[in-house]
Amino acid sequence: MQRHDVGPDDDAGCVLYDFINSLNIGAPTISHHVKELVNANLIRVERNGKFLTCYLNEPMRQALTGFFSDISE
């Protein structure tokens, strides 16, 4: 799976099509799980033409990293 540079701010994402082709999981299953990740505010999805690109929600990643670091100490 490749990360794709998409803009001047060096934000990178993964094209949903790459997930479907790389994993032995059907598109409806991947779509369902992506929807749940969006609902949990862990990722965002943007349409770029006919492709959907998933981006990590960086503030949420940082918050979760801090949370799990605190409880593991």
Backbone as XML, in Angstrom:
<?xml version="1.0"?>
<chain id="A" units="angstrom">
  <residue number="1" name="MET">
    <atom name="N" x="0.837" y="-1.156" z="0.000"/>
    <atom name="CA" x="0.000" y="0.000" z="0.000"/>
    <atom name="C" x="0.892" y="1.232" z="0.000"/>
  </residue>
  <residue number="2" name="GLN">
    <atom name="N" x="0.530" y="2.226" z="-0.782"/>
    <atom name="CA" x="1.356" y="3.410" z="-0.887"/>
    <atom name="C" x="0.665" y="4.606" z="-0.272"/>
  </residue>
  <residue number="3" name="ARG">
    <atom name="N" x="1.494" y="5.483" z="0.308"/>
    <atom name="CA" x="0.994" y="6.782" z="0.737"/>
    <atom name="C" x="1.195" y="7.711" z="-0.445"/>
  </residue>
  <residue number="4" name="HIS">
    <atom name="N" x="0.246" y="8.591" z="-0.657"/>
    <atom name="CA" x="0.300" y="9.492" z="-1.798"/>
    <atom name="C" x="0.409" y="10.921" z="-1.314"/>
  </residue>
  <residue number="5" name="ASP">
    <atom name="N" x="1.466" y="11.615" z="-1.736"/>
    <atom name="CA" x="1.584" y="13.030" z="-1.411"/>
    <atom name="C" x="0.532" y="13.781" z="-2.205"/>
  </residue>
  <residue number="6" name="VAL">
    <atom name="N" x="-0.180" y="14.660" z="-1.518"/>
    <atom name="CA" x="-1.315" y="15.289" z="-2.167"/>
    <atom name="C" x="-1.306" y="16.798" z="-2.131"/>
  </residue>
  <residue number="7" name="GLY">
    <atom name="N" x="-0.395" y="17.407" z="-1.419"/>
    <atom name="CA" x="-0.467" y="18.850" z="-1.360"/>
    <atom name="C" x="0.784" y="19.486" z="-0.818"/>
  </residue>
  <residue number="8" name="PRO">
    <atom name="N" x="0.782" y="20.811" z="-0.816"/>
    <atom name="CA" x="1.963" y="21.540" z="-0.378"/>
    <atom name="C" x="2.266" y="21.387" z="1.106"/>
  </residue>
  <residue number="9" name="ASP">
    <atom name="N" x="1.282" y="20.980" z="1.895"/>
    <atom name="CA" x="1.505" y="20.820" z="3.330"/>
    <atom name="C" x="2.016" y="19.424" z="3.672"/>
  </residue>
  <residue number="10" name="ASP">
    <atom name="N" x="2.408" y="18.675" z="2.666"/>
    <atom name="CA" x="2.949" y="17.319" z="2.839"/>
    <atom name="C" x="1.979" y="16.359" z="3.503"/>
  </residue>
  <residue number="11" name="ASP">
    <atom name="N" x="0.688" y="16.676" z="3.476"/>
    <atom name="CA" x="-0.312" y="15.737" z="3.963"/>
    <atom name="C" x="-0.328" y="14.566" z="2.987"/>
  </residue>
  <residue number="12" name="ALA">
    <atom name="N" x="-0.383" y="13.360" z="3.494"/>
    <atom name="CA" x="-0.395" y="12.188" z="2.632"/>
    <atom name="C" x="-1.537" y="11.285" z="3.052"/>
  </residue>
  <residue number="13" name="GLY">
    <atom name="N" x="-2.033" y="10.542" z="2.118"/>
    <atom name="CA" x="-3.136" y="9.647" z="2.415"/>
    <atom name="C" x="-2.980" y="8.347" z="1.653"/>
  </residue>
  <residue number="14" name="CYS">
    <atom name="N" x="-3.921" y="7.458" z="1.871"/>
    <atom name="CA" x="-3.968" y="6.183" z="1.165"/>
    <atom name="C" x="-5.238" y="6.142" z="0.337"/>
  </residue>
  <residue number="15" name="VAL">
    <atom name="N" x="-5.084" y="5.799" z="-0.920"/>
    <atom name="CA" x="-6.238" y="5.691" z="-1.802"/>
    <atom name="C" x="-6.993" y="4.418" z="-1.434"/>
  </residue>
  <residue number="16" name="LEU">
    <atom name="N" x="-8.296" y="4.545" z="-1.240"/>
    <atom name="CA" x="-9.116" y="3.415" z="-0.822"/>
    <atom name="C" x="-8.999" y="2.249" z="-1.804"/>
  </residue>
  <residue number="17" name="TYR">
    <atom name="N" x="-8.872" y="2.553" z="-3.071"/>
    <atom name="CA" x="-8.700" y="1.528" z="-4.098"/>
    <atom name="C" x="-7.482" y="0.651" z="-3.791"/>
  </residue>
  <residue number="18" name="ASP">
    <atom name="N" x="-6.406" y="1.253" z="-3.244"/>
    <atom name="CA" x="-5.209" y="0.481" z="-2.888"/>
    <atom name="C" x="-5.506" y="-0.541" z="-1.797"/>
  </residue>
  <residue number="19" name="PHE">
    <atom name="N" x="-6.340" y="-0.158" z="-0.815"/>
    <atom name="CA" x="-6.741" y="-1.106" z="0.230"/>
    <atom name="C" x="-7.458" y="-2.301" z="-0.387"/>
  </residue>
  <residue number="20" name="ILE">
    <atom name="N" x="-8.388" y="-2.004" z="-1.258"/>
    <atom name="CA" x="-9.198" y="-3.059" z="-1.864"/>
    <atom name="C" x="-8.321" y="-4.016" z="-2.664"/>
  </residue>
  <residue number="21" name="ASN">
    <atom name="N" x="-7.353" y="-3.476" z="-3.400"/>
    <atom name="CA" x="-6.473" y="-4.325" z="-4.209"/>
    <atom name="C" x="-5.418" y="-5.050" z="-3.388"/>
  </residue>
  <residue number="22" name="SER">
    <atom name="N" x="-5.004" y="-4.489" z="-2.270"/>
    <atom name="CA" x="-3.917" y="-5.068" z="-1.476"/>
    <atom name="C" x="-4.377" y="-6.119" z="-0.483"/>
  </residue>
  <residue number="23" name="LEU">
    <atom name="N" x="-5.605" y="-6.003" z="-0.017"/>
    <atom name="CA" x="-6.099" y="-6.907" z="1.014"/>
    <atom name="C" x="-7.058" y="-7.915" z="0.409"/>
  </residue>
  <residue number="24" name="ASN">
    <atom name="N" x="-7.146" y="-9.049" z="0.990"/>
    <atom name="CA" x="-8.072" y="-10.076" z="0.524"/>
    <atom name="C" x="-9.415" y="-9.894" z="1.230"/>
  </residue>
  <residue number="25" name="ILE">
    <atom name="N" x="-9.951" y="-8.680" z="1.113"/>
    <atom name="CA" x="-11.212" y="-8.318" z="1.760"/>
    <atom name="C" x="-12.062" y="-7.607" z="0.721"/>
  </residue>
  <residue number="26" name="GLY">
    <atom name="N" x="-13.340" y="-7.877" z="0.712"/>
    <atom name="CA" x="-14.228" y="-7.261" z="-0.256"/>
    <atom name="C" x="-14.422" y="-5.771" z="-0.026"/>
  </residue>
  <residue number="27" name="ALA">
    <atom name="N" x="-14.750" y="-5.073" z="-1.101"/>
    <atom name="CA" x="-14.972" y="-3.629" z="-1.036"/>
    <atom name="C" x="-16.048" y="-3.236" z="-0.027"/>
  </residue>
  <residue number="28" name="PRO">
    <atom name="N" x="-17.179" y="-3.963" z="0.076"/>
    <atom name="CA" x="-18.185" y="-3.571" z="1.070"/>
    <atom name="C" x="-17.660" y="-3.635" z="2.508"/>
  </residue>
  <residue number="29" name="THR">
    <atom name="N" x="-16.824" y="-4.626" z="2.798"/>
    <atom name="CA" x="-16.252" y="-4.747" z="4.145"/>
    <atom name="C" x="-15.308" y="-3.594" z="4.433"/>
  </residue>
  <residue number="30" name="ILE">
    <atom name="N" x="-14.444" y="-3.283" z="3.476"/>
    <atom name="CA" x="-13.528" y="-2.158" z="3.654"/>
    <atom name="C" x="-14.313" y="-0.866" z="3.798"/>
  </residue>
  <residue number="31" name="SER">
    <atom name="N" x="-15.318" y="-0.682" z="2.974"/>
    <atom name="CA" x="-16.148" y="0.521" z="3.040"/>
    <atom name="C" x="-16.796" y="0.670" z="4.408"/>
  </residue>
  <residue number="32" name="HIS">
    <atom name="N" x="-17.307" y="-0.428" z="4.949"/>
    <atom name="CA" x="-17.935" y="-0.401" z="6.273"/>
    <atom name="C" x="-16.930" y="0.026" z="7.342"/>
  </residue>
  <residue number="33" name="HIS">
    <atom name="N" x="-15.746" y="-0.564" z="7.319"/>
    <atom name="CA" x="-14.747" y="-0.244" z="8.334"/>
    <atom name="C" x="-14.224" y="1.182" z="8.186"/>
  </residue>
  <residue number="34" name="VAL">
    <atom name="N" x="-14.068" y="1.648" z="6.968"/>
    <atom name="CA" x="-13.656" y="3.038" z="6.752"/>
    <atom name="C" x="-14.719" y="3.977" z="7.306"/>
  </residue>
  <residue number="35" name="LYS">
    <atom name="N" x="-15.987" y="3.656" z="7.076"/>
    <atom name="CA" x="-17.079" y="4.479" z="7.614"/>
    <atom name="C" x="-16.998" y="4.550" z="9.136"/>
  </residue>
  <residue number="36" name="GLU">
    <atom name="N" x="-16.718" y="3.422" z="9.784"/>
    <atom name="CA" x="-16.608" y="3.407" z="11.245"/>
    <atom name="C" x="-15.408" y="4.227" z="11.724"/>
  </residue>
  <residue number="37" name="LEU">
    <atom name="N" x="-14.297" y="4.165" z="10.998"/>
    <atom name="CA" x="-13.129" y="4.975" z="11.361"/>
    <atom name="C" x="-13.420" y="6.465" z="11.204"/>
  </residue>
  <residue number="38" name="VAL">
    <atom name="N" x="-14.175" y="6.822" z="10.170"/>
    <atom name="CA" x="-14.589" y="8.222" z="9.986"/>
    <atom name="C" x="-15.510" y="8.636" z="11.124"/>
  </residue>
  <residue number="39" name="ASN">
    <atom name="N" x="-16.482" y="7.795" z="11.458"/>
    <atom name="CA" x="-17.415" y="8.108" z="12.552"/>
    <atom name="C" x="-16.692" y="8.264" z="13.887"/>
  </residue>
  <residue number="40" name="ALA">
    <atom name="N" x="-15.597" y="7.537" z="14.072"/>
    <atom name="CA" x="-14.810" y="7.629" z="15.307"/>
    <atom name="C" x="-13.830" y="8.802" z="15.267"/>
  </residue>
  <residue number="41" name="ASN">
    <atom name="N" x="-13.826" y="9.538" z="14.162"/>
    <atom name="CA" x="-12.958" y="10.705" z="13.984"/>
    <atom name="C" x="-11.472" y="10.326" z="13.966"/>
  </residue>
  <residue number="42" name="LEU">
    <atom name="N" x="-11.174" y="9.095" z="13.544"/>
    <atom name="CA" x="-9.784" y="8.650" z="13.446"/>
    <atom name="C" x="-9.180" y="8.973" z="12.085"/>
  </residue>
  <residue number="43" name="ILE">
    <atom name="N" x="-10.021" y="8.993" z="11.048"/>
    <atom name="CA" x="-9.575" y="9.346" z="9.704"/>
    <atom name="C" x="-10.606" y="10.263" z="9.068"/>
  </residue>
  <residue number="44" name="ARG">
    <atom name="N" x="-10.203" y="10.880" z="7.959"/>
    <atom name="CA" x="-11.149" y="11.602" z="7.113"/>
    <atom name="C" x="-10.979" y="11.058" z="5.699"/>
  </residue>
  <residue number="45" name="VAL">
    <atom name="N" x="-12.020" y="11.167" z="4.908"/>
    <atom name="CA" x="-11.980" y="10.664" z="3.542"/>
    <atom name="C" x="-12.340" y="11.811" z="2.612"/>
  </residue>
  <residue number="46" name="GLU">
    <atom name="N" x="-11.562" y="11.959" z="1.559"/>
    <atom name="CA" x="-11.825" y="12.992" z="0.561"/>
    <atom name="C" x="-11.911" y="12.347" z="-0.809"/>
  </residue>
  <residue number="47" name="ARG">
    <atom name="N" x="-12.817" y="12.871" z="-1.621"/>
    <atom name="CA" x="-12.954" y="12.393" z="-2.994"/>
    <atom name="C" x="-12.034" y="13.224" z="-3.879"/>
  </residue>
  <residue number="48" name="ASN">
    <atom name="N" x="-11.253" y="12.527" z="-4.692"/>
    <atom name="CA" x="-10.387" y="13.175" z="-5.664"/>
    <atom name="C" x="-10.704" y="12.553" z="-7.016"/>
  </residue>
  <residue number="49" name="GLY">
    <atom name="N" x="-11.610" y="13.179" z="-7.746"/>
    <atom name="CA" x="-12.097" y="12.579" z="-8.983"/>
    <atom name="C" x="-12.919" y="11.355" z="-8.648"/>
  </residue>
  <residue number="50" name="LYS">
    <atom name="N" x="-12.550" y="10.209" z="-9.211"/>
    <atom name="CA" x="-13.296" y="8.984" z="-8.922"/>
    <atom name="C" x="-12.692" y="8.189" z="-7.769"/>
  </residue>
  <residue number="51" name="PHE">
    <atom name="N" x="-11.615" y="8.698" z="-7.182"/>
    <atom name="CA" x="-10.936" y="7.985" z="-6.104"/>
    <atom name="C" x="-11.233" y="8.608" z="-4.745"/>
  </residue>
  <residue number="52" name="LEU">
    <atom name="N" x="-11.285" y="7.757" z="-3.728"/>
    <atom name="CA" x="-11.411" y="8.208" z="-2.347"/>
    <atom name="C" x="-10.063" y="8.022" z="-1.667"/>
  </residue>
  <residue number="53" name="THR">
    <atom name="N" x="-9.627" y="9.050" z="-0.961"/>
    <atom name="CA" x="-8.352" y="8.996" z="-0.261"/>
    <atom name="C" x="-8.602" y="9.153" z="1.226"/>
  </residue>
  <residue number="54" name="CYS">
    <atom name="N" x="-7.986" y="8.283" z="2.018"/>
    <atom name="CA" x="-8.120" y="8.308" z="3.475"/>
    <atom name="C" x="-6.922" y="9.027" z="4.077"/>
  </residue>
  <residue number="55" name="TYR">
    <atom name="N" x="-7.206" y="9.890" z="5.049"/>
    <atom name="CA" x="-6.167" y="10.649" z="5.740"/>
    <atom name="C" x="-6.301" y="10.430" z="7.237"/>
  </residue>
  <residue number="56" name="LEU">
    <atom name="N" x="-5.187" y="10.250" z="7.890"/>
    <atom name="CA" x="-5.154" y="10.106" z="9.335"/>
    <atom name="C" x="-5.504" y="11.433" z="9.985"/>
  </residue>
  <residue number="57" name="ASN">
    <atom name="N" x="-6.341" y="11.398" z="11.016"/>
    <atom name="CA" x="-6.652" y="12.594" z="11.793"/>
    <atom name="C" x="-5.504" y="12.780" z="12.779"/>
  </residue>
  <residue number="58" name="GLU">
    <atom name="N" x="-4.559" y="13.635" z="12.427"/>
    <atom name="CA" x="-3.327" y="13.786" z="13.208"/>
    <atom name="C" x="-3.573" y="14.235" z="14.645"/>
  </residue>
  <residue number="59" name="PRO">
    <atom name="N" x="-4.448" y="15.223" z="14.907"/>
    <atom name="CA" x="-4.694" y="15.584" z="16.307"/>
    <atom name="C" x="-5.239" y="14.411" z="17.137"/>
  </residue>
  <residue number="60" name="MET">
    <atom name="N" x="-6.089" y="13.594" z="16.545"/>
    <atom name="CA" x="-6.618" y="12.430" z="17.261"/>
    <atom name="C" x="-5.508" y="11.408" z="17.500"/>
  </residue>
  <residue number="61" name="ARG">
    <atom name="N" x="-4.634" y="11.216" z="16.521"/>
    <atom name="CA" x="-3.515" y="10.287" z="16.695"/>
    <atom name="C" x="-2.626" y="10.736" z="17.843"/>
  </residue>
  <residue number="62" name="GLN">
    <atom name="N" x="-2.348" y="12.028" z="17.903"/>
    <atom name="CA" x="-1.512" y="12.552" z="18.979"/>
    <atom name="C" x="-2.190" y="12.374" z="20.337"/>
  </residue>
  <residue number="63" name="ALA">
    <atom name="N" x="-3.487" y="12.637" z="20.393"/>
    <atom name="CA" x="-4.220" y="12.477" z="21.652"/>
    <atom name="C" x="-4.210" y="11.020" z="22.111"/>
  </residue>
  <residue number="64" name="LEU">
    <atom name="N" x="-4.433" y="10.101" z="21.189"/>
    <atom name="CA" x="-4.433" y="8.679" z="21.545"/>
    <atom name="C" x="-3.039" y="8.200" z="21.944"/>
  </residue>
  <residue number="65" name="THR">
    <atom name="N" x="-2.016" y="8.688" z="21.265"/>
    <atom name="CA" x="-0.643" y="8.330" z="21.625"/>
    <atom name="C" x="-0.341" y="8.781" z="23.047"/>
  </residue>
  <residue number="66" name="GLY">
    <atom name="N" x="-0.732" y="10.005" z="23.379"/>
    <atom name="CA" x="-0.530" y="10.508" z="24.738"/>
    <atom name="C" x="-1.306" y="9.711" z="25.764"/>
  </residue>
  <residue number="67" name="PHE">
    <atom name="N" x="-2.553" y="9.393" z="25.439"/>
    <atom name="CA" x="-3.396" y="8.630" z="26.352"/>
    <atom name="C" x="-2.781" y="7.268" z="26.652"/>
  </residue>
  <residue number="68" name="PHE">
    <atom name="N" x="-2.399" y="6.538" z="25.602"/>
    <atom name="CA" x="-1.854" y="5.202" z="25.811"/>
    <atom name="C" x="-0.472" y="5.243" z="26.446"/>
  </residue>
  <residue number="69" name="SER">
    <atom name="N" x="0.295" y="6.291" z="26.198"/>
    <atom name="CA" x="1.590" y="6.440" z="26.875"/>
    <atom name="C" x="1.386" y="6.633" z="28.370"/>
  </residue>
  <residue number="70" name="ASP">
    <atom name="N" x="0.382" y="7.451" z="28.729"/>
    <atom name="CA" x="0.107" y="7.721" z="30.140"/>
    <atom name="C" x="-0.328" y="6.467" z="30.891"/>
  </residue>
  <residue number="71" name="ILE">
    <atom name="N" x="-1.179" y="5.652" z="30.280"/>
    <atom name="CA" x="-1.679" y="4.483" z="31.012"/>
    <atom name="C" x="-0.674" y="3.338" z="31.029"/>
  </residue>
  <residue number="72" name="SER">
    <atom name="N" x="0.323" y="3.387" z="30.135"/>
    <atom name="CA" x="1.308" y="2.304" z="30.128"/>
    <atom name="C" x="2.464" y="2.571" z="31.091"/>
  </residue>
  <residue number="73" name="GLU">
    <atom name="N" x="2.532" y="3.772" z="31.645"/>
    <atom name="CA" x="3.633" y="4.110" z="32.564"/>
    <atom name="C" x="3.342" y="3.671" z="33.967"/>
  </residue>
</chain>
